[in-house]
PDB file of C-alpha atoms in Angstrom:
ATOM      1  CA  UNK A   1     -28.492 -16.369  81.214  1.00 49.00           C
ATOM      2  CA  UNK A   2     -29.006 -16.096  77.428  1.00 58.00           C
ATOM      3  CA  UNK A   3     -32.747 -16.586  76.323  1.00 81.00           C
ATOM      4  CA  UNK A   4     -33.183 -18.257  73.788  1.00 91.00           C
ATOM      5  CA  UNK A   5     -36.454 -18.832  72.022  1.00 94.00           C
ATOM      6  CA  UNK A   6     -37.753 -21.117  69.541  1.00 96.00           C
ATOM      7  CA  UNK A   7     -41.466 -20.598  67.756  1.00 96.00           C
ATOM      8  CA  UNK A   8     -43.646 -22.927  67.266  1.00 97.00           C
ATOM      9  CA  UNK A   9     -43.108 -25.293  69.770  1.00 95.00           C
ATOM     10  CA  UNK A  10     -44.230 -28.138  67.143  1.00 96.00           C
ATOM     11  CA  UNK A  11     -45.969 -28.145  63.898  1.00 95.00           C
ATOM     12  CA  UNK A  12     -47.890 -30.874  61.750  1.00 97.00           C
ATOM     13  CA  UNK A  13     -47.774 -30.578  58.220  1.00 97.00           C
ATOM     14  CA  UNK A  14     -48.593 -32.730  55.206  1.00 97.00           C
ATOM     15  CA  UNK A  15     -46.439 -34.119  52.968  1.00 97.00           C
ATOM     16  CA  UNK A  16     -45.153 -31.582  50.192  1.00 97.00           C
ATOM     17  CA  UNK A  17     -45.877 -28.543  52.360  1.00 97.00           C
ATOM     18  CA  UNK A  18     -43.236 -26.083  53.095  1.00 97.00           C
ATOM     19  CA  UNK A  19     -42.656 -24.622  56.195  1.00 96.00           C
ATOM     20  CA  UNK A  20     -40.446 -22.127  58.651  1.00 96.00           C
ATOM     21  CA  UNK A  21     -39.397 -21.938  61.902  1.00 95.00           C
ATOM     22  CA  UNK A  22     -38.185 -19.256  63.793  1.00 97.00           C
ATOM     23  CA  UNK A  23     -34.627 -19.149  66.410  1.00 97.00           C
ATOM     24  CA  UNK A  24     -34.816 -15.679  68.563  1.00 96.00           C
ATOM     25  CA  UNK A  25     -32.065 -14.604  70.736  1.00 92.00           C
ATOM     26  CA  UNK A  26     -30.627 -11.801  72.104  1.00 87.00           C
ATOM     27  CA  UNK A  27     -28.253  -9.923  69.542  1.00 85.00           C
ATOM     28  CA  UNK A  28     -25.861  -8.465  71.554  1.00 82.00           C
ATOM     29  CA  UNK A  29     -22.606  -9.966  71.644  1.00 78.00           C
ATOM     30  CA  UNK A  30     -23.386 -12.371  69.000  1.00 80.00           C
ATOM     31  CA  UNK A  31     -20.432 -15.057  67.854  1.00 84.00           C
ATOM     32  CA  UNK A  32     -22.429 -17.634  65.793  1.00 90.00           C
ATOM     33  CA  UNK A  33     -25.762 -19.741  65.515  1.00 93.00           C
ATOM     34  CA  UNK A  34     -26.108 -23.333  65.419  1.00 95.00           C
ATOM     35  CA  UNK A  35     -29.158 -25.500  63.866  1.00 97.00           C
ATOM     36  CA  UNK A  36     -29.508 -28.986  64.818  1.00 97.00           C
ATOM     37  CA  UNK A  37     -32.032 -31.420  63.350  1.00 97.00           C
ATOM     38  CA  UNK A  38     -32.804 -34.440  66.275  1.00 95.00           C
ATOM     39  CA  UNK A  39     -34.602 -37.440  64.679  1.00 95.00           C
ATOM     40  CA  UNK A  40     -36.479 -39.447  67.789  1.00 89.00           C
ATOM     41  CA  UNK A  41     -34.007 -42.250  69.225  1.00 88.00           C
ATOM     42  CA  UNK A  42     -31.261 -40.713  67.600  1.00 91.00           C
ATOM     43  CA  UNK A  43     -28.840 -38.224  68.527  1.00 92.00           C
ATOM     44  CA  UNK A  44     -28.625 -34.504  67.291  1.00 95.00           C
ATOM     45  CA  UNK A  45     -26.856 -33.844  64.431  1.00 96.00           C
ATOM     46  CA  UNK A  46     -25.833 -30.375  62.594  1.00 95.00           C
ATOM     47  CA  UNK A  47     -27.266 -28.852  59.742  1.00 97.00           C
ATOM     48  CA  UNK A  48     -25.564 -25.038  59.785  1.00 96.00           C
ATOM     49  CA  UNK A  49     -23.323 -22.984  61.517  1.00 94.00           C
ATOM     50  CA  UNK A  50     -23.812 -19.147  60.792  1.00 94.00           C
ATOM     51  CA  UNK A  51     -22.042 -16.144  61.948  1.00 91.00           C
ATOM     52  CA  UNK A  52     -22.897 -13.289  59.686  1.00 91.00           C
ATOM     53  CA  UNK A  53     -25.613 -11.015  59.265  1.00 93.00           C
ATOM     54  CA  UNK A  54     -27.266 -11.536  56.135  1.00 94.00           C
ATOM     55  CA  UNK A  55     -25.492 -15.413  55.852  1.00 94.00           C
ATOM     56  CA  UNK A  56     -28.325 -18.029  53.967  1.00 96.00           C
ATOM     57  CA  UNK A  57     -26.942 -21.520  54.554  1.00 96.00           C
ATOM     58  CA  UNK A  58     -28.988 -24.494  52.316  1.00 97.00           C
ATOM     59  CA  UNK A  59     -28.479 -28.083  52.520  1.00 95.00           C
ATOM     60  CA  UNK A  60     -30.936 -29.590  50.186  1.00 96.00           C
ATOM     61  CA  UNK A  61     -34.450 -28.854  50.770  1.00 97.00           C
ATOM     62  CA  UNK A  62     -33.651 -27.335  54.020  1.00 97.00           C
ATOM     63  CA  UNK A  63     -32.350 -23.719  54.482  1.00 98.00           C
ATOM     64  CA  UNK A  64     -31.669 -20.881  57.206  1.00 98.00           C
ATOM     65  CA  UNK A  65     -31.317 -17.273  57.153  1.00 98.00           C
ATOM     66  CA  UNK A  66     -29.633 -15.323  60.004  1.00 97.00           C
ATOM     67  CA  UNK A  67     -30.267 -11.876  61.467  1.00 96.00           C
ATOM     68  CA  UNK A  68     -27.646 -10.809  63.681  1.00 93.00           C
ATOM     69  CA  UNK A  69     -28.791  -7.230  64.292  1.00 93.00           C
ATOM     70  CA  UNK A  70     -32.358  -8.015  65.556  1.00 94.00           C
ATOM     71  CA  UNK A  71     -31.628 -11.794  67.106  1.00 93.00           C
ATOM     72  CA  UNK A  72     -33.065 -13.960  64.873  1.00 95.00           C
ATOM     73  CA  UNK A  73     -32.826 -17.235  62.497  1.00 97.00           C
ATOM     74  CA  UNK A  74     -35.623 -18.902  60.282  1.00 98.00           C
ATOM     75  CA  UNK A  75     -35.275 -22.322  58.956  1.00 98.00           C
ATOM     76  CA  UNK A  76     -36.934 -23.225  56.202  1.00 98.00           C
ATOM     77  CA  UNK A  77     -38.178 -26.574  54.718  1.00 98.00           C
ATOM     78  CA  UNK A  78     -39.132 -26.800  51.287  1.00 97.00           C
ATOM     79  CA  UNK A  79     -41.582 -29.896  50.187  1.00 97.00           C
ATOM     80  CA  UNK A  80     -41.630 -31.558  53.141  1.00 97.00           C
ATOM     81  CA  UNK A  81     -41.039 -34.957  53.602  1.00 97.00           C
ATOM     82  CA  UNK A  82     -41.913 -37.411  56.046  1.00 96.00           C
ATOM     83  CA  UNK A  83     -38.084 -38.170  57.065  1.00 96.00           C
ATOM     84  CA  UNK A  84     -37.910 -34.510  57.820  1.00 97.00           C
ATOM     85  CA  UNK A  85     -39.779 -35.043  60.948  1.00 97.00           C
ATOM     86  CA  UNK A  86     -37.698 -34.449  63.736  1.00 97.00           C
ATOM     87  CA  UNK A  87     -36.999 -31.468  66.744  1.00 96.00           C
ATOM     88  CA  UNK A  88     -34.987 -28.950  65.397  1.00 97.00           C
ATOM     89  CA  UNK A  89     -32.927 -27.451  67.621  1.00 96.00           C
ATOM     90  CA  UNK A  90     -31.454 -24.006  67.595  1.00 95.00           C
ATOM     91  CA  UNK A  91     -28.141 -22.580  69.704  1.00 93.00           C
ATOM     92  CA  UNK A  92     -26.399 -19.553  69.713  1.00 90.00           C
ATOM     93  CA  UNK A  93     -23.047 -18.935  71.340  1.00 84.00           C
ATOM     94  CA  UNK A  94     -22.474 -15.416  72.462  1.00 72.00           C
ATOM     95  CA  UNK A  95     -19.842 -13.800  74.656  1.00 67.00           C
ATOM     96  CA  UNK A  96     -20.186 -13.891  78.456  1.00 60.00           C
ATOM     97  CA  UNK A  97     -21.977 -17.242  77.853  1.00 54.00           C
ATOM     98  CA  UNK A  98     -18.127 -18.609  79.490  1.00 59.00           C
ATOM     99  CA  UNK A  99     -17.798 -19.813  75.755  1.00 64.00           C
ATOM    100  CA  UNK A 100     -20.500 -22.531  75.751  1.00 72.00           C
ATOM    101  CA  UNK A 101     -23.741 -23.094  73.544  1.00 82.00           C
ATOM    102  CA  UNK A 102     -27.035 -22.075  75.169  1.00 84.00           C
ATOM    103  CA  UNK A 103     -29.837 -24.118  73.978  1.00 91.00           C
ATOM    104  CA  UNK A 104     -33.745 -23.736  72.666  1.00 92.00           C
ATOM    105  CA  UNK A 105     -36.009 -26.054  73.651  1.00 93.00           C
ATOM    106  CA  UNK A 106     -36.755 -27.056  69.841  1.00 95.00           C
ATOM    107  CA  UNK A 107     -39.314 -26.813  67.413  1.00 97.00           C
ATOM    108  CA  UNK A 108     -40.951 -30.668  66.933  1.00 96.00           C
ATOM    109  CA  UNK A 109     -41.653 -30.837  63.096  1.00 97.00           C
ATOM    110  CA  UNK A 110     -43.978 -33.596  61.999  1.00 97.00           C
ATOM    111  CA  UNK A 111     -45.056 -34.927  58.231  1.00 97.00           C
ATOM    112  CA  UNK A 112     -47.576 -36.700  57.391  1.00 95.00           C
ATOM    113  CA  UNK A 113     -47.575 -38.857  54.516  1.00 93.00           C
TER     114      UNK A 113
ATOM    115  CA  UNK B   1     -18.240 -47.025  64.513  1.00 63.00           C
ATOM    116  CA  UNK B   2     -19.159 -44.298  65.654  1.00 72.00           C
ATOM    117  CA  UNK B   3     -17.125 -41.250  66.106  1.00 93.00           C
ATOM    118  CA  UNK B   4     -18.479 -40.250  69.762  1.00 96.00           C
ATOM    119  CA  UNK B   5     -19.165 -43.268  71.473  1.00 96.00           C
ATOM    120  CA  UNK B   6     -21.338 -43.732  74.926  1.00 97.00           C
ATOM    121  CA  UNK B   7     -21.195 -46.176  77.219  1.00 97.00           C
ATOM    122  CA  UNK B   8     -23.875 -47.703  78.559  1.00 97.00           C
ATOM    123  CA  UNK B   9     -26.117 -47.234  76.128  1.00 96.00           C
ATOM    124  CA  UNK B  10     -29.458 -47.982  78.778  1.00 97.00           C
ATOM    125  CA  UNK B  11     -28.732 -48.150  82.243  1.00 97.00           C
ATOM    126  CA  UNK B  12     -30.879 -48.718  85.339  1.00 97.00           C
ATOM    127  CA  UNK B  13     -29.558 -48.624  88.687  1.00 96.00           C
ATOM    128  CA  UNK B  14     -30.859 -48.048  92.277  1.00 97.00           C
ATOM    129  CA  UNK B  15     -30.722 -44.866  94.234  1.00 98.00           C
ATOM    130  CA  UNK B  16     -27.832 -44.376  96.600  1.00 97.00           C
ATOM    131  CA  UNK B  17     -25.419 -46.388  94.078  1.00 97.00           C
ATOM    132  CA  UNK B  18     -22.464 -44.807  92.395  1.00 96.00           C
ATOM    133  CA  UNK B  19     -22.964 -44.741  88.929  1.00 97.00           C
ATOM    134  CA  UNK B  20     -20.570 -43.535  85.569  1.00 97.00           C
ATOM    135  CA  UNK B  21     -21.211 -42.863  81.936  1.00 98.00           C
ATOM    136  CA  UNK B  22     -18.309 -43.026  79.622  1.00 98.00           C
ATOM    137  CA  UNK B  23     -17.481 -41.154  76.963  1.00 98.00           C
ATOM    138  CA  UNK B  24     -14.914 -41.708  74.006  1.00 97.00           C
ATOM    139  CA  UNK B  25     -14.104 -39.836  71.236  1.00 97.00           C
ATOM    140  CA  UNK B  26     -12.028 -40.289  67.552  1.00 96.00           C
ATOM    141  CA  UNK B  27     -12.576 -37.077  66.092  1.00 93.00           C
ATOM    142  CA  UNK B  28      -9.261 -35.476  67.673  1.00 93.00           C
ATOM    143  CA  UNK B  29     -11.636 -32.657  69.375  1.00 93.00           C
ATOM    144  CA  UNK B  30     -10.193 -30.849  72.123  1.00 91.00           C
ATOM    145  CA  UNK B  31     -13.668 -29.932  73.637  1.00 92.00           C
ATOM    146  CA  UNK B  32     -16.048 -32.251  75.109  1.00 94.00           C
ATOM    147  CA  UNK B  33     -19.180 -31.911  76.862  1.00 95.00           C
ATOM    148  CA  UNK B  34     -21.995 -33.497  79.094  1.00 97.00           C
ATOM    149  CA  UNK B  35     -25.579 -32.602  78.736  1.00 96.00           C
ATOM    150  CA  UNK B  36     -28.872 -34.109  80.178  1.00 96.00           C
ATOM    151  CA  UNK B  37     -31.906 -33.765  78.606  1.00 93.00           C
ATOM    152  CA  UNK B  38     -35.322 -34.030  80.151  1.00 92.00           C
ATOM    153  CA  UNK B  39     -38.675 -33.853  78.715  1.00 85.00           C
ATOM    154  CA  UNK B  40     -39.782 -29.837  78.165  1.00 83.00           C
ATOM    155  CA  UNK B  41     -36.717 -29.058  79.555  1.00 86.00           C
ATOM    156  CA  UNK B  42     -34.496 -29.430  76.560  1.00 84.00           C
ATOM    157  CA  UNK B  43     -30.459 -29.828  76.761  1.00 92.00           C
ATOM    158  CA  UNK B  44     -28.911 -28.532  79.839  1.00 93.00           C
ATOM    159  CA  UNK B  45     -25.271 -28.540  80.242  1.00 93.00           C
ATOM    160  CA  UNK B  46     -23.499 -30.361  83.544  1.00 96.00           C
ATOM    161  CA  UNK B  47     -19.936 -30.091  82.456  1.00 96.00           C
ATOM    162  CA  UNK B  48     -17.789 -29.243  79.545  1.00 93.00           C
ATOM    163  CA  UNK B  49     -13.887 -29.259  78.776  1.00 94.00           C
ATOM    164  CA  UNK B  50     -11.871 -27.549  76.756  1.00 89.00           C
ATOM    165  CA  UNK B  51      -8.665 -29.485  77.026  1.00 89.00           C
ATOM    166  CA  UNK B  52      -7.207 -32.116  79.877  1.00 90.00           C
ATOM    167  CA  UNK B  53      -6.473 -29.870  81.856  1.00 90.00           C
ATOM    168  CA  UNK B  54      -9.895 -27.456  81.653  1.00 91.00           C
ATOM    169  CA  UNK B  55     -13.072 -28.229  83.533  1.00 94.00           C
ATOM    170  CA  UNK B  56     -15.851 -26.293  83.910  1.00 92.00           C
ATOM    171  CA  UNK B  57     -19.225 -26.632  85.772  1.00 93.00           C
ATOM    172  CA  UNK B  58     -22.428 -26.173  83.385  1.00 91.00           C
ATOM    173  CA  UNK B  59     -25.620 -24.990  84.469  1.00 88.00           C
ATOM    174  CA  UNK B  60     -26.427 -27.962  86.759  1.00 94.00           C
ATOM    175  CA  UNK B  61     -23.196 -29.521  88.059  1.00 95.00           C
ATOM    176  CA  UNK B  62     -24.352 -30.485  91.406  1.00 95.00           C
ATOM    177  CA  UNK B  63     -24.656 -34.452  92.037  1.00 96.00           C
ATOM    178  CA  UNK B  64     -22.233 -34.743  89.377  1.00 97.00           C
ATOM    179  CA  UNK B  65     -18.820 -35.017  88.940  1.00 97.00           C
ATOM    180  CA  UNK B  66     -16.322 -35.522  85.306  1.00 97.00           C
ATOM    181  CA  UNK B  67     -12.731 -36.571  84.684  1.00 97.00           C
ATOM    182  CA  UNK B  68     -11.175 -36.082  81.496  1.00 96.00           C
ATOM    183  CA  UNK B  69      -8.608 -38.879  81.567  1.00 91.00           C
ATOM    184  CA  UNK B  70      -7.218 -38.062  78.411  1.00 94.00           C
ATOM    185  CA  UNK B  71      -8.007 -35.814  75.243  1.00 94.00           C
ATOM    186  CA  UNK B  72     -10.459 -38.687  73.407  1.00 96.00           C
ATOM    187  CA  UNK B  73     -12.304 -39.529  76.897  1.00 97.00           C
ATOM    188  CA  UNK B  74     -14.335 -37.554  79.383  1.00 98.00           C
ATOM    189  CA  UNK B  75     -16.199 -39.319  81.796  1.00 98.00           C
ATOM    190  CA  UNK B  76     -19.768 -38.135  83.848  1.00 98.00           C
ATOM    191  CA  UNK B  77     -20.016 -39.765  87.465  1.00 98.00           C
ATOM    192  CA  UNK B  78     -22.962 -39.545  89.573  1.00 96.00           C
ATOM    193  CA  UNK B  79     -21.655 -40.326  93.194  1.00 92.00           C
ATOM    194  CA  UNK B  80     -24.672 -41.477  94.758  1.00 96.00           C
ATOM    195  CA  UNK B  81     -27.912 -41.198  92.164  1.00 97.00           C
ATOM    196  CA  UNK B  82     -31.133 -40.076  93.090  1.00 97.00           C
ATOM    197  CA  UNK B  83     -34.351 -40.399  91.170  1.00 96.00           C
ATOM    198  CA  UNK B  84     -34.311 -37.223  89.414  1.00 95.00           C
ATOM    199  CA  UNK B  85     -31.300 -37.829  87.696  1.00 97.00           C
ATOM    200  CA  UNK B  86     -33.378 -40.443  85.466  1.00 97.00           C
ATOM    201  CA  UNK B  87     -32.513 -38.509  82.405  1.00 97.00           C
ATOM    202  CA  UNK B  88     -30.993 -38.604  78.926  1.00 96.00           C
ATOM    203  CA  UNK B  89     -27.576 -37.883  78.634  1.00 98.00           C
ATOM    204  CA  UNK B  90     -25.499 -36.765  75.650  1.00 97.00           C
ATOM    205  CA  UNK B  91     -21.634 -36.693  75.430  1.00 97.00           C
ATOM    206  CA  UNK B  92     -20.396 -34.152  72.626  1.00 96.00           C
ATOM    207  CA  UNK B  93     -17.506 -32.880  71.200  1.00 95.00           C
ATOM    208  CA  UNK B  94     -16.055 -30.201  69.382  1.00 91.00           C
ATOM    209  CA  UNK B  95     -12.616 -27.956  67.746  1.00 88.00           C
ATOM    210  CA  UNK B  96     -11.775 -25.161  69.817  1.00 73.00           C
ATOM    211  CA  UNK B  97     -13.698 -22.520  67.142  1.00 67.00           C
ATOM    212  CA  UNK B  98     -17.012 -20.986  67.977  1.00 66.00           C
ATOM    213  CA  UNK B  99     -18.234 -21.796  64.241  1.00 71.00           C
ATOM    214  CA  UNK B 100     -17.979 -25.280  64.083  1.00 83.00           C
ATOM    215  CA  UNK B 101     -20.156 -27.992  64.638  1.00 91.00           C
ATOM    216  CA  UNK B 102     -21.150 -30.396  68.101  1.00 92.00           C
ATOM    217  CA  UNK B 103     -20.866 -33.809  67.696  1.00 95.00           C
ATOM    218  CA  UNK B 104     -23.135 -35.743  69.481  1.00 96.00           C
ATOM    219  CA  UNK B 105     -22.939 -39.730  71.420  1.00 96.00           C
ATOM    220  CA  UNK B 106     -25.625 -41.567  70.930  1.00 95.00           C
ATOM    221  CA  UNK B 107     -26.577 -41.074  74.119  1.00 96.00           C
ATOM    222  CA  UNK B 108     -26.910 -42.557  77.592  1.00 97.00           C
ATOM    223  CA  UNK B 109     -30.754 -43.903  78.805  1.00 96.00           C
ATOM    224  CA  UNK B 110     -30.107 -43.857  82.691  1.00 97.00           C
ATOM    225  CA  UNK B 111     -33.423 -44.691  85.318  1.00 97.00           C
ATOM    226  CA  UNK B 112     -32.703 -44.435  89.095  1.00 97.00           C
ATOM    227  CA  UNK B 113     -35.393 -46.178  91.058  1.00 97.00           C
TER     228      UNK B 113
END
């Protein structure tokens, strides 16, 4: 079973801070890495796909970086804002993972205004 | 409307009964998938399929079972619930390529007392 690990587990910030999270997995076999951003009573939705090493994906203030070769993804917020608080989710899909997404547990983000 | 849609949205129903959670889709996604989630445990896969005709136990399949009645709906049944199936449960759906997005349901509320 792919371990996949997500750091911190939440984070408080005020409003107009930026801030990071990290995604770790293992880098072998590596196909691609999904972010998801969960609001609370909602449902996850996607903010990147990435597949190769050295890809930057930004959407707005928010942004991710992948490392393929040593297992890891940071996302990055820039200003925050109190609508970005939400769990942000991380998932990579690698082979022998019987082609399926394997899940971190999420890092929760909130903002205070 | 929505483009993965869950039915019932809340559900509460007694232990013993037979219980299932529907699952429709408009997207034209081959893939679909059922996931629970529970509190520090984060999204756990029960089932997923990859076409009519492809179905594939997750990581915790047992006390559930799916049918995939036709491309746009996939159903989750729990044949006689127990208490620690009171969950969260997503539907979600995607193309048949590793670098594209989930889709998520809005999700299903279910309580077994």
């Amino acid at each position: 079973i792919l371990n996949v690990e997500q750091s911190p587990q939440s984070l408080h910030v005020q409003e107009g801070d930026s801030t990071n999270f990290t995604c770790s997995f293992p880098s072998s076999n590596f196909y691609a890495l999904h972010w998801y951003r969960w609001e609370t009573a909602k449902s996850p939705e996607a903010l990147f796909v990435m597949t190769l090493n050295g890809d930057e994906k930004k959407k707005g203030r928010i942004s991710a970086t992948l490392n393929t070769k040593e297992g890891y993804s940071y996302l990055y917020i820039k200003g925050s804002q109190p609508e970005d608080s939400a769990t942000y989710l991380c998932a990579p899909w690698q082979a022998g993972n019987n082609r399926k997404l394997i899940w971190g547990l999420g890092t929760s983000l909130a903002v205070n205004p | 409307d929505a483009d993965v849609t869950q039915t019932p949205r809340n559900r509460i129903t007694k232990t013993g009964k037979r219980i299932m959670l529907e699952c429709s889709q408009t997207k034209g996604h081959d893939r679909m998938y059922w996931y629970r989630q529970d509190p520090g445990l984060g999204l756990r896969l029960i089932y997923y399929s990859f076409d009519v005709k492809d179905i594939n136990k997750g990581e915790i399949s047992d006390g559930y079972s799916v049918s995939r009645q036709a491309q746009a709906k996939f159903s989750l049944s729990l044949e006689s619930a127990i208490p620690n199936q009171t969950a969260l449960y997503f539907c979600a759906t995607s193309e048949g390529q590793l670098n594209t997005e989930a889709f998520f349901g809005q999700g299903t509320r279910l309580t077994v007392v």
